[in-house]
PDB file of C-alpha atoms in Angstrom:
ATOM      1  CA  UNK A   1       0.000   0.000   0.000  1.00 62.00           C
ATOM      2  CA  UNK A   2       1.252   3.015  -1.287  1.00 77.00           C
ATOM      3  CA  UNK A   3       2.114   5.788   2.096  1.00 92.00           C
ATOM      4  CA  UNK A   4       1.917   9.667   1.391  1.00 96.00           C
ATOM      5  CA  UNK A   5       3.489  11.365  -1.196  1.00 97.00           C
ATOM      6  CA  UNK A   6       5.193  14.671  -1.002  1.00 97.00           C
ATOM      7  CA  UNK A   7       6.447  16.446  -4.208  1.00 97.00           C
ATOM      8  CA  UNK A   8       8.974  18.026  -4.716  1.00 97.00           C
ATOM      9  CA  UNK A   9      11.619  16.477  -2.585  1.00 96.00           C
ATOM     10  CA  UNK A  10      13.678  19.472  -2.563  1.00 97.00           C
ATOM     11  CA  UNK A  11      13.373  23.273  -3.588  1.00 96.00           C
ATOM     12  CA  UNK A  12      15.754  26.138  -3.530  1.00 98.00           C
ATOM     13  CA  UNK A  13      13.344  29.553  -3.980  1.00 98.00           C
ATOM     14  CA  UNK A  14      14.493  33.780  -4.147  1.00 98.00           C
ATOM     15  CA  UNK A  15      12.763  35.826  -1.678  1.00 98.00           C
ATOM     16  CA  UNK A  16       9.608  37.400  -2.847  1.00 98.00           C
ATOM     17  CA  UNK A  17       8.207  34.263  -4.824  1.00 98.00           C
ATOM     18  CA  UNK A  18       5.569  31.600  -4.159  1.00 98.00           C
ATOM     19  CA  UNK A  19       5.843  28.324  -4.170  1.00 98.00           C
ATOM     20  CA  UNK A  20       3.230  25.476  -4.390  1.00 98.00           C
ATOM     21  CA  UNK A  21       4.133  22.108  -2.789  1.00 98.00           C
ATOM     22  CA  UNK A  22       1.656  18.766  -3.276  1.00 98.00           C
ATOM     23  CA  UNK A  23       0.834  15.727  -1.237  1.00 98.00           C
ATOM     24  CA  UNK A  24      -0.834  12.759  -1.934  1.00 97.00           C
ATOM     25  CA  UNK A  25      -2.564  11.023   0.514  1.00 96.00           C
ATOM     26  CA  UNK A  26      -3.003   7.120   1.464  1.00 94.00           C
ATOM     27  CA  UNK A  27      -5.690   5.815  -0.440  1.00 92.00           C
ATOM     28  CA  UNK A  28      -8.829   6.405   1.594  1.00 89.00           C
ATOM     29  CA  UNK A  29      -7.533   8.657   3.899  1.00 91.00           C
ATOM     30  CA  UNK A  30      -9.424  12.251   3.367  1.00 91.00           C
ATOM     31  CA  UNK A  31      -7.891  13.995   6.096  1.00 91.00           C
ATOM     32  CA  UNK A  32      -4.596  15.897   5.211  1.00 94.00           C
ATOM     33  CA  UNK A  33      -2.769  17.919   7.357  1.00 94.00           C
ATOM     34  CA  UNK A  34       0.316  20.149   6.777  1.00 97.00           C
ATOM     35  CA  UNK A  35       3.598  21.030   9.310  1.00 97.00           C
ATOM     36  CA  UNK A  36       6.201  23.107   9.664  1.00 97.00           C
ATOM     37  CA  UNK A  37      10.010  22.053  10.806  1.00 97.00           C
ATOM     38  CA  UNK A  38      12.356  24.056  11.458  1.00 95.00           C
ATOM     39  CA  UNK A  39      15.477  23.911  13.865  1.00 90.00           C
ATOM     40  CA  UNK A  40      14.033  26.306  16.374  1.00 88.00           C
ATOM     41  CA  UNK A  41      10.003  25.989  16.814  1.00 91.00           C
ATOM     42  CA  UNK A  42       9.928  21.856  16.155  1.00 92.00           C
ATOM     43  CA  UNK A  43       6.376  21.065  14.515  1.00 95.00           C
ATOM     44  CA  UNK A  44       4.089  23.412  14.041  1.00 95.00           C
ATOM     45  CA  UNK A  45       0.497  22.760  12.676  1.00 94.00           C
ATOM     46  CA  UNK A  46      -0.544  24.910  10.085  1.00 96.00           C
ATOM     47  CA  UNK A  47      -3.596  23.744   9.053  1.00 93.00           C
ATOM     48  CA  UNK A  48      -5.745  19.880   7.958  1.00 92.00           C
ATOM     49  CA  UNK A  49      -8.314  19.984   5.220  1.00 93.00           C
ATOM     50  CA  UNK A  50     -11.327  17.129   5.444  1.00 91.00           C
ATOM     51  CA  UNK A  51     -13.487  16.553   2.424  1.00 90.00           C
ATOM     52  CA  UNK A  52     -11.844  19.768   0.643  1.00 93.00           C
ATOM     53  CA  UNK A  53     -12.670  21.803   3.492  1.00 94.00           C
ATOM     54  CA  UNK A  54      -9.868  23.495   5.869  1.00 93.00           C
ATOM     55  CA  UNK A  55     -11.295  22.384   9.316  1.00 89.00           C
ATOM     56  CA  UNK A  56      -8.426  23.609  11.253  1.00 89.00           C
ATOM     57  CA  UNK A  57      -5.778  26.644  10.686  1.00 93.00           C
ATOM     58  CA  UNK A  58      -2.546  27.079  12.826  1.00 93.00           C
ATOM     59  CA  UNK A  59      -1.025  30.171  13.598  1.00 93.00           C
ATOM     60  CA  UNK A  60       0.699  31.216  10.549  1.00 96.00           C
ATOM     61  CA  UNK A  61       0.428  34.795   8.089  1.00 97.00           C
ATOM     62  CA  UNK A  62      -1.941  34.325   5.557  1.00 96.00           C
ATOM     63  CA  UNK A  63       0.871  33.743   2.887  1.00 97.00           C
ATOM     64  CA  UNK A  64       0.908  30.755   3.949  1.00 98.00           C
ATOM     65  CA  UNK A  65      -2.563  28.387   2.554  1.00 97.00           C
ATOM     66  CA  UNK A  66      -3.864  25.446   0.966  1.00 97.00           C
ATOM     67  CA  UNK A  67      -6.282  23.582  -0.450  1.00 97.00           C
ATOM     68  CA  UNK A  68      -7.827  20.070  -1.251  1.00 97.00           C
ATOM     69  CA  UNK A  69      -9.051  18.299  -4.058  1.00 97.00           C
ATOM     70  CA  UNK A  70     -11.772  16.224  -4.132  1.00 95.00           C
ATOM     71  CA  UNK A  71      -9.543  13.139  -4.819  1.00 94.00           C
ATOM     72  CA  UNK A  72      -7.952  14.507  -1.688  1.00 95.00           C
ATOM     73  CA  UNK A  73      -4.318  15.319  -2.718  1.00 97.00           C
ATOM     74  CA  UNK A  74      -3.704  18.589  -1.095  1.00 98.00           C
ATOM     75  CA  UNK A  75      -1.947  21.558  -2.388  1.00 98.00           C
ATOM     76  CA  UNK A  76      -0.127  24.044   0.498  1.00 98.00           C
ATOM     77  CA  UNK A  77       0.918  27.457  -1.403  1.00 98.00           C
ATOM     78  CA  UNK A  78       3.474  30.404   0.094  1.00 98.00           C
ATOM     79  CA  UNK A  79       3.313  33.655  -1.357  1.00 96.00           C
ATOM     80  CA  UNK A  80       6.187  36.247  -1.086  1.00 97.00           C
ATOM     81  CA  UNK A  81       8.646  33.958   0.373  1.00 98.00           C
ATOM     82  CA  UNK A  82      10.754  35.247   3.280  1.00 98.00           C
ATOM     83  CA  UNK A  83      14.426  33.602   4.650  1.00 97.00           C
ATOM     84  CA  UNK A  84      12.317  32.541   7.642  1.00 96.00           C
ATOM     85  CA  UNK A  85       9.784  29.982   5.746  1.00 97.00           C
ATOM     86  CA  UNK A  86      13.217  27.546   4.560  1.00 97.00           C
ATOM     87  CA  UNK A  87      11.630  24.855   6.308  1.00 97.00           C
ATOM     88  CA  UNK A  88      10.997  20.990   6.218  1.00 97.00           C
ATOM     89  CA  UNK A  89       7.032  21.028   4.756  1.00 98.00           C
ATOM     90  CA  UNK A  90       5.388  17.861   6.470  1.00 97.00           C
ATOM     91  CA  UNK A  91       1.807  16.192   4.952  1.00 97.00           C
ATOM     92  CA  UNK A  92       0.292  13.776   7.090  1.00 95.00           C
ATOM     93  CA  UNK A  93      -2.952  11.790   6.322  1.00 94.00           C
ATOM     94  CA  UNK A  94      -5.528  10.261   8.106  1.00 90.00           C
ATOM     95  CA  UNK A  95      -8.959   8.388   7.918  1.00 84.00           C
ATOM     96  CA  UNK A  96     -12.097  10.101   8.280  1.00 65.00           C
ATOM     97  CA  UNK A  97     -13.549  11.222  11.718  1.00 58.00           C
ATOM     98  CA  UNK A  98     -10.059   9.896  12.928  1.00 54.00           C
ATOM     99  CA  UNK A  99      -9.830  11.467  15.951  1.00 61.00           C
ATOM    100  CA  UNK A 100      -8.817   7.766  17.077  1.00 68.00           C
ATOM    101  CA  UNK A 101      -6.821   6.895  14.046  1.00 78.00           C
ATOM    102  CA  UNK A 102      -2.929   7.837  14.261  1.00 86.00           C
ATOM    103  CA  UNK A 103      -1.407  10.106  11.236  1.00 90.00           C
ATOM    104  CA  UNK A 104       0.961   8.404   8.592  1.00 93.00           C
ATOM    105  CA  UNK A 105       3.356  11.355   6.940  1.00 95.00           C
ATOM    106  CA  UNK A 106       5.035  11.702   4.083  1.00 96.00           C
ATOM    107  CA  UNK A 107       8.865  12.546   3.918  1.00 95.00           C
ATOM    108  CA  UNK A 108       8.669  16.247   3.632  1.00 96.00           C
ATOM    109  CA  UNK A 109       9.710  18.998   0.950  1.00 97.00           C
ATOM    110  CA  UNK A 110      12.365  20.773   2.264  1.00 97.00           C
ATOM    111  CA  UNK A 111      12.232  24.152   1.428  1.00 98.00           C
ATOM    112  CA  UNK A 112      15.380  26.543   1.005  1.00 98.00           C
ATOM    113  CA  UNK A 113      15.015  30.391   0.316  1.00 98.00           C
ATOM    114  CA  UNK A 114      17.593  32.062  -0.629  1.00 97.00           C
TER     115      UNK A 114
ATOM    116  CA  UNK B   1      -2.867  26.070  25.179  1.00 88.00           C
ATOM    117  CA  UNK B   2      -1.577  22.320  25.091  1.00 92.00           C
ATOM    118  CA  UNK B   3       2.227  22.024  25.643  1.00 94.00           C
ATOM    119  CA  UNK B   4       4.608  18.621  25.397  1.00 96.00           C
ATOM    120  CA  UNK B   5       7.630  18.486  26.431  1.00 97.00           C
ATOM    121  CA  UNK B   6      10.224  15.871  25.859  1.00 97.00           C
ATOM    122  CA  UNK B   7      12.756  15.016  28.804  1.00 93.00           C
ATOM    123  CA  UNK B   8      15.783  14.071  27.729  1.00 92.00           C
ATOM    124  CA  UNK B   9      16.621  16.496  25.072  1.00 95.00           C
ATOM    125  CA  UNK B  10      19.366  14.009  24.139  1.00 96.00           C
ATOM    126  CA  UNK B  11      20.897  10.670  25.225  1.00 96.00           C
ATOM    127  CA  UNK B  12      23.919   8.545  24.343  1.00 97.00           C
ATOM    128  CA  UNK B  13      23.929   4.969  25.625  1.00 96.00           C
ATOM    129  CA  UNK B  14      26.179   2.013  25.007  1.00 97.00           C
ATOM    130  CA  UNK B  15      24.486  -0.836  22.461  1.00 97.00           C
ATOM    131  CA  UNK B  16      22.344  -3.160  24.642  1.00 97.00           C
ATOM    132  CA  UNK B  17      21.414  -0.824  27.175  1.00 97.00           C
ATOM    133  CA  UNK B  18      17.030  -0.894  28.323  1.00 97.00           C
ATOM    134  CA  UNK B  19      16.662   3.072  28.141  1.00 95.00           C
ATOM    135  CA  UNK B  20      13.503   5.244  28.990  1.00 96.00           C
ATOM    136  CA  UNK B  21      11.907   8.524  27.061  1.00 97.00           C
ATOM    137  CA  UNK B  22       9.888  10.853  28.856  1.00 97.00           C
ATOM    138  CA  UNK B  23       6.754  12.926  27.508  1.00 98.00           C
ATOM    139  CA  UNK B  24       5.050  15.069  29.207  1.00 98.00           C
ATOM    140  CA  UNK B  25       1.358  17.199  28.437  1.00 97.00           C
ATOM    141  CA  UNK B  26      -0.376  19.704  30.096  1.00 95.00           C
ATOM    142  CA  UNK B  27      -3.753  19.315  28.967  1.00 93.00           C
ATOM    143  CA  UNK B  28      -5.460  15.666  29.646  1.00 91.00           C
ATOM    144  CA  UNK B  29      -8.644  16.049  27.170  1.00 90.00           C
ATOM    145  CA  UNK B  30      -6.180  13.969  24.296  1.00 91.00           C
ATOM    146  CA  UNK B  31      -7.745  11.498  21.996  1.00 89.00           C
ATOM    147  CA  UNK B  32      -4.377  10.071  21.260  1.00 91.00           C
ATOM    148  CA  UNK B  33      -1.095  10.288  21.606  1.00 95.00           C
ATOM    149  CA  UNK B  34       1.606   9.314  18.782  1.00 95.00           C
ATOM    150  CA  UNK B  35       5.561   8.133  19.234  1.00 97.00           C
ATOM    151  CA  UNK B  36       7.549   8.775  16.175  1.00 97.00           C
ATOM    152  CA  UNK B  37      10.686   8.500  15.263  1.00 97.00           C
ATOM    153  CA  UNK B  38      13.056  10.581  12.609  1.00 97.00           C
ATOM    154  CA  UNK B  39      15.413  10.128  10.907  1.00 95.00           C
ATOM    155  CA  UNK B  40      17.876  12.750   9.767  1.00 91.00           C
ATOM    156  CA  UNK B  41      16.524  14.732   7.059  1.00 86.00           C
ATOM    157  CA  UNK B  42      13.865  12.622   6.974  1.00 90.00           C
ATOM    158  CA  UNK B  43      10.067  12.509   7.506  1.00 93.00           C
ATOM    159  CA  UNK B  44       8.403  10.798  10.485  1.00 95.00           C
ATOM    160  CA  UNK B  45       7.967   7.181  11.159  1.00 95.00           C
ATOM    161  CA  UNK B  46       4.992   5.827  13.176  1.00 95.00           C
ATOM    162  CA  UNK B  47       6.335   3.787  15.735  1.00 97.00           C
ATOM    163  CA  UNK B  48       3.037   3.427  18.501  1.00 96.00           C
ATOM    164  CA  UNK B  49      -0.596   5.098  18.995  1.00 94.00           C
ATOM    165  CA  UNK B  50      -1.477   4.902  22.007  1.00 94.00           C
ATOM    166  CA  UNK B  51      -5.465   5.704  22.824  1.00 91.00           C
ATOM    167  CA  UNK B  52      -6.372   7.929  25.333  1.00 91.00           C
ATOM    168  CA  UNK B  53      -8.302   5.205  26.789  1.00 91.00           C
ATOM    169  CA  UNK B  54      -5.367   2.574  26.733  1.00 93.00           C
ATOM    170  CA  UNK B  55      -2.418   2.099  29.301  1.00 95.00           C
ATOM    171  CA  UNK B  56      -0.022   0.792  26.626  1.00 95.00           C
ATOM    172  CA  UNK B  57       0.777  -0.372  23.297  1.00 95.00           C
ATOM    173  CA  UNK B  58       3.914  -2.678  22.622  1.00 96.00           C
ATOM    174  CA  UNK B  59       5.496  -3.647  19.635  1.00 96.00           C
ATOM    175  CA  UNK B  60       8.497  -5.216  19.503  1.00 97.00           C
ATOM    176  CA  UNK B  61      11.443  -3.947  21.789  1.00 97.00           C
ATOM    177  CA  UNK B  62       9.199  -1.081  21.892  1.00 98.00           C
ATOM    178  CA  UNK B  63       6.726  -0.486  24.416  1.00 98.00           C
ATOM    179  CA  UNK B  64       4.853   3.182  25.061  1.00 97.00           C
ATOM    180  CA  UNK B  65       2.584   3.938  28.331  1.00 97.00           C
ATOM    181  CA  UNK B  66       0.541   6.277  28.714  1.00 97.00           C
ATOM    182  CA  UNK B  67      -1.117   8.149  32.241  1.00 96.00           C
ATOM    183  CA  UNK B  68      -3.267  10.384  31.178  1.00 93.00           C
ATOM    184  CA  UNK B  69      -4.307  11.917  34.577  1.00 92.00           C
ATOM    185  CA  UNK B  70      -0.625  12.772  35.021  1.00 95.00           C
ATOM    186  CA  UNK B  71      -0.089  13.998  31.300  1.00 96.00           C
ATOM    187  CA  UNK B  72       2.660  11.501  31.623  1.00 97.00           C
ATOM    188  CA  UNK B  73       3.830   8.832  28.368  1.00 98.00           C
ATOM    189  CA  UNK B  74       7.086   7.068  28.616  1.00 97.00           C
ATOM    190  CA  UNK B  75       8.996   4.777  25.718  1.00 97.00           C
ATOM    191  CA  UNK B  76      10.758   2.409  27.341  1.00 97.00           C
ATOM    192  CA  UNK B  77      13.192   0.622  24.251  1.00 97.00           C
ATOM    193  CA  UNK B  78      14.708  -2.664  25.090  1.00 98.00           C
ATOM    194  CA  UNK B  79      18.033  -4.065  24.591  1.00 97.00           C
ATOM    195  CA  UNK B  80      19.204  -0.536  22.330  1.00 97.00           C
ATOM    196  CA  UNK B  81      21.008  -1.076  18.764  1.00 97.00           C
ATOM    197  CA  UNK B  82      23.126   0.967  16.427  1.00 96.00           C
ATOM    198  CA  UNK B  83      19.921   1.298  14.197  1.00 96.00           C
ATOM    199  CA  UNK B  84      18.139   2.230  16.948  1.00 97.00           C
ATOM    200  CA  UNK B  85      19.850   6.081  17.199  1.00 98.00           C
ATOM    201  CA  UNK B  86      17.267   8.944  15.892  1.00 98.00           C
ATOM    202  CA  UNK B  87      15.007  11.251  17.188  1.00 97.00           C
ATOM    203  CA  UNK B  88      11.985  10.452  18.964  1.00 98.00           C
ATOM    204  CA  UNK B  89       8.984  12.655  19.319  1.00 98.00           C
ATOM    205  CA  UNK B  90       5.990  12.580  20.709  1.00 97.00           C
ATOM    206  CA  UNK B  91       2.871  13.971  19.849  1.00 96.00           C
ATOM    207  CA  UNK B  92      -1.100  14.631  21.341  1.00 94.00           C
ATOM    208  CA  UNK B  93      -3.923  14.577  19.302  1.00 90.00           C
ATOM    209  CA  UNK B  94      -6.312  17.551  20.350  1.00 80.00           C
ATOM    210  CA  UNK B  95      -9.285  18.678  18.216  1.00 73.00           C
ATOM    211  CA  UNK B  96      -7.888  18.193  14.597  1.00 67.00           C
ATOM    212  CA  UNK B  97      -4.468  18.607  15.013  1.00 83.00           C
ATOM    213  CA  UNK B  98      -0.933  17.290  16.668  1.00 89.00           C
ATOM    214  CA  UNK B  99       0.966  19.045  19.103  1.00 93.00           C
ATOM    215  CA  UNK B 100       4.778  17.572  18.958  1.00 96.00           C
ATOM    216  CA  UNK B 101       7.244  17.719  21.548  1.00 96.00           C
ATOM    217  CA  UNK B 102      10.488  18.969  20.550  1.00 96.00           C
ATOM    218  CA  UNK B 103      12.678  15.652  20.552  1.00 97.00           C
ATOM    219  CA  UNK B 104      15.005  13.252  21.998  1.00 97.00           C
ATOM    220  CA  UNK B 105      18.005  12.908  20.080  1.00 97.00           C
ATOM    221  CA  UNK B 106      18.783   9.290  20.984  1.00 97.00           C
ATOM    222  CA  UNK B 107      22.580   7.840  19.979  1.00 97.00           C
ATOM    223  CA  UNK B 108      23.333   4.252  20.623  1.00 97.00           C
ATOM    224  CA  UNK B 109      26.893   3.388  20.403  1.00 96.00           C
ATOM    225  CA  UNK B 110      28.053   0.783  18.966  1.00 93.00           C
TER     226      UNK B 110
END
């Protein structure tokens, strides 16, 4: 069984663009959720989507968003990229109404601006 | 605000060695709580879910407890290897998200 699929592995962006990074959830799972990691704050949630809906937003600017398709592969877009948001990007699926099912993730984009 | 917190921030043991990893959570209304394990560079590895209605969960030389009264969840790892050095986190499942603890850095040697 395929696990969750982040693309791209890597990216090296100038500050001031966008970027658009994808993840592909385990088949059947419709619940995707999205982290941050960096060196100094861990893991920080930004925000799970559920049936192409966002049902939950971290505390991040609103550069930072996403969205969900109704195959549920998930899109998470940042606008005006600062040296701050180089970051490992985490996607994590789960089932539906899992709040008793764990999270399987994928193995990250890791973001570098420059 | 929920806040974990991962005691020891690192640890190097000889190979062979029974070692424990301490979590700890402030607020006790968890549905779950998560042990993973990461590799450098890498993404996260489910090692045990624990429900918030369970003591433990085992599995393998890994076995995860859980006290949810206390906010308390320990790892206990049996009989350490090589392969075994990474970084272990912890995590609570609140209302539709994760809250992580910030790591052990575990390094068996060999």
């Amino acid at each position: 069984k395929a696990g969750v699929t982040q693309t791209p592995r890597y990216l090296i962006k100038t500050r001031g663009q966008q970027v658009t990074l994808s993840c592909s959830p385990i088949s059947g799972h419709r619940s995707v959720s999205w982290y941050q990691q960096t060196p100094g704050q861990g893991l920080q949630f930004l925000f799970e989507y559920f049936s192409e809906t966002q049902r939950n937003k971290g505390n991040f600017p609103g550069r930072f968003s996403g969205r969900q398709f109704s195959n549920s592969r998930s899109e998470m877009n940042v606008s005006t990229l600062e040296l701050g948001d180089s970051a490992l990007y985490l996607c994590a699926s789960s089932l539906v109404g899992a709040d008793n099912y764990g999270y399987t993730f994928g193995s990250g984009t890791r973001l570098t601006v420059v | 605000k929920q806040e974990v917190t991962q005691i020891p921030a690192a640890l190097s043991v000889p190979e062979g060695e029974n070692l424990v990893l301490n979590c700890s959570f402030t607020d006790s209304a968890i549905y779950n709580l998560q042990w993973f394990r990461q590799d450098p560079g890498k993404g996260l590895t489910s090692l045990l879910l624990i429900q918030s209605s369970q003591r433990e969960q085992t599995s393998g030389r890994l076995n995860a407890s859980l006290d949810k009264s206390s906010g308390r969840s320990t790892l206990y790892i049996a009989a350490s290897q090589p392969g075994d050095s990474a970084t272990y986190l912890c995590a609570v499942r609140g209302a539709q998200k994760l809250v992580f603890g910030q790591g052990t850095r575990l390094t068996i040697n060999p």
